Each structure stands twice: as C-alpha cells, then as structure tokens.
Coordinates of C-alpha atoms and ligand atoms in Angstrom, one line a residue:
M167 CA -9.7 89.6 -57.5
D168 CA -13.3 88.8 -55.8
S169 CA -13.5 84.9 -55.5
K170 CA -17.2 85.2 -55.8
R171 CA -17.0 86.5 -59.4
I172 CA -18.5 84.4 -62.1
K173 CA -15.4 83.1 -63.8
I174 CA -15.9 82.5 -67.3
L175 CA -13.2 80.8 -70.2
L176 CA -13.9 82.0 -73.3
M177 CA -12.8 79.8 -76.3
G178 CA -12.9 80.1 -80.1
S179 CA -11.3 79.5 -83.3
G180 CA -11.6 82.4 -85.6
V181 CA -12.3 85.9 -85.6
G182 CA -13.6 86.7 -82.3
S183 CA -16.5 89.0 -82.9
N184 CA -18.9 87.0 -80.4
A185 CA -15.9 86.9 -77.9
K186 CA -15.7 90.7 -78.4
N187 CA -19.2 91.3 -77.8
L188 CA -18.8 89.2 -74.3
L189 CA -15.8 91.1 -73.5
E190 CA -17.5 94.5 -74.0
L191 CA -20.3 93.2 -72.0
G192 CA -18.2 92.3 -69.1
K193 CA -16.4 95.6 -69.0
N194 CA -19.4 97.2 -67.2
E195 CA -19.9 93.9 -65.0
N196 CA -18.2 93.5 -61.9
R197 CA -19.8 90.1 -61.1
V198 CA -17.5 88.6 -63.6
E199 CA -13.8 87.6 -64.8
F200 CA -12.5 86.6 -67.8
L201 CA -10.1 83.8 -67.0
G202 CA -8.9 83.7 -70.6
I203 CA -9.1 83.1 -74.3
V204 CA -8.4 79.5 -75.5
S205 CA -7.7 78.8 -79.1
D206 CA -7.0 75.7 -81.2
K207 CA -5.6 77.8 -83.9
A208 CA -2.2 79.6 -83.0
N209 CA -3.1 82.4 -85.7
A210 CA -6.7 83.1 -84.9
K211 CA -7.7 86.7 -84.7
I212 CA -9.7 85.9 -81.5
L213 CA -6.3 85.8 -79.8
D214 CA -5.5 89.6 -80.4
L215 CA -8.5 90.4 -77.8
G216 CA -6.2 89.1 -74.9
A217 CA -4.1 92.2 -75.5
E218 CA -6.9 94.5 -75.9
Y219 CA -8.9 93.6 -72.9
K220 CA -6.1 92.3 -70.8
V221 CA -6.9 88.4 -70.6
A222 CA -4.5 85.6 -70.6
T223 CA -4.4 83.7 -73.9
Y224 CA -4.0 79.9 -74.3
I225 CA -3.3 78.1 -77.9
Y226 CA -3.9 74.5 -77.4
P227 CA -4.1 72.7 -80.9
R228 CA -6.1 69.7 -80.9
P229 CA -5.6 67.3 -79.8
N230 CA -3.9 68.6 -77.0
E231 CA -6.8 68.0 -74.4
E232 CA -4.9 67.3 -71.3
Q233 CA -3.6 70.8 -71.3
L234 CA -6.8 72.3 -71.4
A235 CA -8.3 69.8 -69.0
Q236 CA -5.2 70.8 -66.5
L237 CA -6.2 74.7 -67.4
I238 CA -9.6 73.8 -66.1
R239 CA -8.7 72.0 -63.1
E240 CA -6.2 74.9 -62.0
K241 CA -8.5 77.8 -62.8
K242 CA -11.6 76.4 -62.2
P243 CA -14.2 78.3 -64.3
D244 CA -17.6 78.4 -63.4
W245 CA -18.5 78.4 -67.2
I246 CA -17.1 78.2 -70.5
L247 CA -18.4 79.8 -73.4
L248 CA -17.5 78.7 -76.8
A249 CA -17.6 81.8 -79.2
G250 CA -16.8 80.3 -82.8
Y251 CA -14.7 77.2 -81.5
L252 CA -14.8 74.8 -84.3
S253 CA -13.4 71.6 -82.5
V254 CA -15.9 69.4 -80.7
L255 CA -14.9 69.2 -77.0
S256 CA -14.3 65.6 -75.8
K257 CA -15.7 63.8 -72.7
N258 CA -12.6 64.6 -70.9
I259 CA -13.0 68.2 -71.2
L260 CA -16.9 68.1 -70.1
A261 CA -15.8 65.8 -67.3
A262 CA -13.4 68.1 -66.1
M263 CA -15.8 71.0 -65.8
R264 CA -18.4 68.8 -64.5
E265 CA -16.1 67.8 -61.7
N266 CA -15.2 71.6 -61.2
T267 CA -19.1 73.0 -61.1
Q268 CA -20.4 70.0 -59.8
E269 CA -23.1 70.5 -62.3
R270 CA -24.1 68.2 -65.6
S271 CA -22.5 70.9 -68.1
R272 CA -21.8 74.6 -67.8
V273 CA -20.5 75.0 -71.2
L274 CA -22.3 76.8 -73.6
N275 CA -22.2 77.2 -77.5
I276 CA -23.5 79.6 -80.1
H277 CA -24.7 78.0 -83.4
P278 CA -25.5 79.9 -86.7
S279 CA -28.7 78.1 -87.2
L280 CA -32.1 77.3 -85.8
L281 CA -30.9 73.9 -84.2
P282 CA -31.4 70.9 -84.6
S283 CA -31.2 72.2 -88.5
F284 CA -28.3 72.4 -89.7
S285 CA -25.4 71.3 -87.3
G286 CA -21.8 71.1 -87.7
L287 CA -19.3 73.5 -89.7
K288 CA -20.7 76.1 -92.1
A289 CA -24.2 76.4 -90.9
Y290 CA -25.2 79.3 -92.8
E291 CA -23.8 78.5 -96.2
Q292 CA -25.7 75.1 -95.4
A293 CA -29.1 76.8 -94.5
F294 CA -29.0 79.3 -97.4
N295 CA -27.7 76.7 -100.0
Y296 CA -30.9 74.6 -98.8
G297 CA -33.1 77.7 -99.5
V298 CA -34.7 78.4 -96.2
K299 CA -36.8 81.2 -95.9
V300 CA -36.4 81.6 -92.2
S301 CA -32.9 81.0 -90.5
G302 CA -31.5 81.9 -87.0
V303 CA -29.3 81.3 -84.2
T304 CA -29.4 79.2 -81.2
I305 CA -27.4 79.1 -78.0
H306 CA -27.3 75.6 -76.0
F307 CA -25.8 73.5 -73.6
V308 CA -22.9 71.2 -75.0
D309 CA -23.1 67.7 -74.6
E310 CA -20.9 65.0 -76.1
G311 CA -22.6 64.9 -79.2
L312 CA -22.5 67.7 -82.3
D313 CA -24.2 70.7 -81.5
T314 CA -27.2 68.4 -79.5
G315 CA -27.1 69.8 -76.2
P316 CA -30.2 71.2 -75.2
I317 CA -31.6 74.4 -76.6
I318 CA -31.6 77.7 -74.1
A319 CA -32.3 80.3 -76.5
Q320 CA -32.8 81.3 -80.2
K321 CA -33.5 84.0 -82.7
H322 CA -34.7 83.9 -86.3
F323 CA -34.5 86.0 -89.3
Y324 CA -36.2 86.2 -92.6
R325 CA -34.6 85.6 -95.9
E326 CA -35.7 87.8 -98.6
E327 CA -35.6 87.0 -102.2
S328 CA -32.8 89.5 -102.7
D329 CA -30.4 88.4 -99.9
S330 CA -27.0 87.1 -101.2
L331 CA -25.1 84.7 -98.9
E332 CA -23.1 88.0 -97.2
D333 CA -26.6 89.4 -96.4
F334 CA -28.0 86.2 -94.7
I335 CA -24.7 85.6 -92.6
Q336 CA -24.7 89.4 -91.7
K337 CA -28.3 89.0 -90.4
G338 CA -27.5 86.3 -88.9
K339 CA -24.3 87.8 -87.2
A340 CA -26.1 90.8 -85.7
L341 CA -28.6 88.5 -83.9
E342 CA -25.4 85.9 -82.5
K343 CA -24.3 89.5 -80.5
E344 CA -28.0 90.2 -79.6
L345 CA -28.6 86.5 -78.3
Y346 CA -25.3 86.2 -76.6
A347 CA -25.9 89.3 -74.5
E348 CA -29.3 88.3 -73.5
V349 CA -27.7 84.9 -72.3
F350 CA -25.1 86.5 -70.5
N351 CA -27.1 89.0 -68.7
K352 CA -29.4 85.8 -67.6
L353 CA -26.1 83.9 -66.8
V354 CA -24.7 86.8 -64.6
E355 CA -28.0 86.7 -62.9
G356 CA -28.0 83.2 -61.9
K357 CA -31.0 82.3 -64.1
I358 CA -29.2 79.7 -66.9
S359 CA -29.2 76.4 -65.5
I360 CA -29.8 73.2 -67.1
Q361 CA -32.8 72.3 -65.5
G362 CA -34.3 75.4 -67.0
A363 CA -32.9 74.4 -70.7
S364 CA -35.4 72.4 -72.9
R365 CA -34.8 70.6 -75.8
W366 CA -37.8 72.4 -77.3
I367 CA -37.5 75.5 -79.1
R368 CA -38.0 78.6 -76.9
S369 CA -36.8 82.0 -77.0
I370 CA -35.9 84.0 -73.7
Ligands
LIG661 C1 -20.0 82.7 -85.3 O1 -20.7 82.7 -86.6 C2 -20.4 81.5 -84.8 O2 -21.8 81.3 -84.7 C3 -19.8 79.9 -85.8 O3 -18.4 80.6 -85.9 C4 -18.5 81.9 -86.1 C5 -17.5 82.8 -85.4 O4 -17.4 83.6 -85.6 N1 -20.0 78.6 -84.5 C6 -20.0 77.7 -85.3 O5 -20.3 77.5 -86.3 C7 -20.1 76.7 -84.3 N2 -20.6 75.1 -84.6 P1 -16.4 85.0 -84.6 O6 -15.0 84.2 -84.4 O7 -16.7 86.3 -85.4 O8 -17.4 85.1 -83.0

C-alpha cells in the first residue's frame, strides 16, 4: 500500500450508515487508505462493513482504551473519523493521536444537531422534543469535552408542522451523508486543518 496515502481509522457504535458513505467515497479515491473500523459494541452492524469493504475490524468495549491507544501507535492513522461513535474519547486517545500526527487534533465527529445546541446522546430526539423549527448536523474537531471541539461545517434543515420524529431524523440523516462527503473531499485535498476551523457557525 502506498505510504503517502491518507490513513483513516473509522469508529462507530451503531448501524454504520455514515461509515458506509465514507467507505463508498473511498472506493474511488486512491489517495485514501482505510486502516480499520473500530467499535465499542461487539454486535454493532457497522462491523459488517469490514467484510463488505475488506477493511479490518476491531472491537474494543469501553473502557479498554489501552488497546485503542496501542492500535493508534501501531497503525499511525492520519485521521480518525467518528461515525456514530457514542462514547467520549479520552485524553489518552487524543494524546496518542497528537503524538502520531504532530497536530492538536486530527479526530473528526459528526453530530446530529446544530452545535452547540443539543450535544450528547439522542440529539435528534432532543431537538425535536424541544420544538425547534430549524435543525441540522455538524462536523467538528474532537476535543476532551462533550461535542465541544471547533466546528468545521454545518448544514441545516427545516422542520415542517407535519413532520414526525421519523421524518425529522430522515432529513438529518440525509444531510449527514452530504456533509461528511464534502468534508471528506476537503480532507483528501488537505484543506481541513484545526487552524481553519472556527468556533463560529459557518458552512463549507
Ligand atoms: C448518526 O446520526 C450520527 O450523527 C450520530 O449517531 C448516528 C449514527 O448512525 N452520532 C452521534 O449522536 C454522536 N454524538 P450511523 O451508525 O448510521 O452512522
């Protein structure tokens, strides 16, 4: 494998629709190599993508952080892309990535709300139950906090009067794929850096 390729580790806890989207984008992109798919849930569907896309899978149930830190030190990913990973990454993991990439953070997360509103779990449900008229999705750098790292990009959608929670989630999930594709393409072109991110809302 070409060592100049951008090495990406995917991490998720659920179905893996965002991971699949990224793996599909990677199929036509020879500047990228997916090193593996890490999950903290042994029965997560995201792990099935390993066989489908011929990518290694790793199961590290929390709190087995040392195994993940070890994987980072061995495989040296350039980026970690969180795709529905529902645990908070510890300082140790972020430190292992910093050591590896010599940058403040090369870990990105997709979150299903317009941060800083509705951080944490079940963000679509939180926003829907709050009664928002506009919601959206965010990709941000990961720091030690809960969904607090600098924002890279956001997309919004409108909630219609007649929208059920299901409709609301579907609108968001479709935007997640669009937004991750845009950020992935910029990442491949070397245009994503923490210096370029802002705490203020902006879209790419
Ligand atoms: C996605 O909606 C993602 O935004 C969310 O988990 C879902 C995973 O779906 N992430 C978070 O809530 C992170 N706090 P997927 O497994 O189909 O990609």
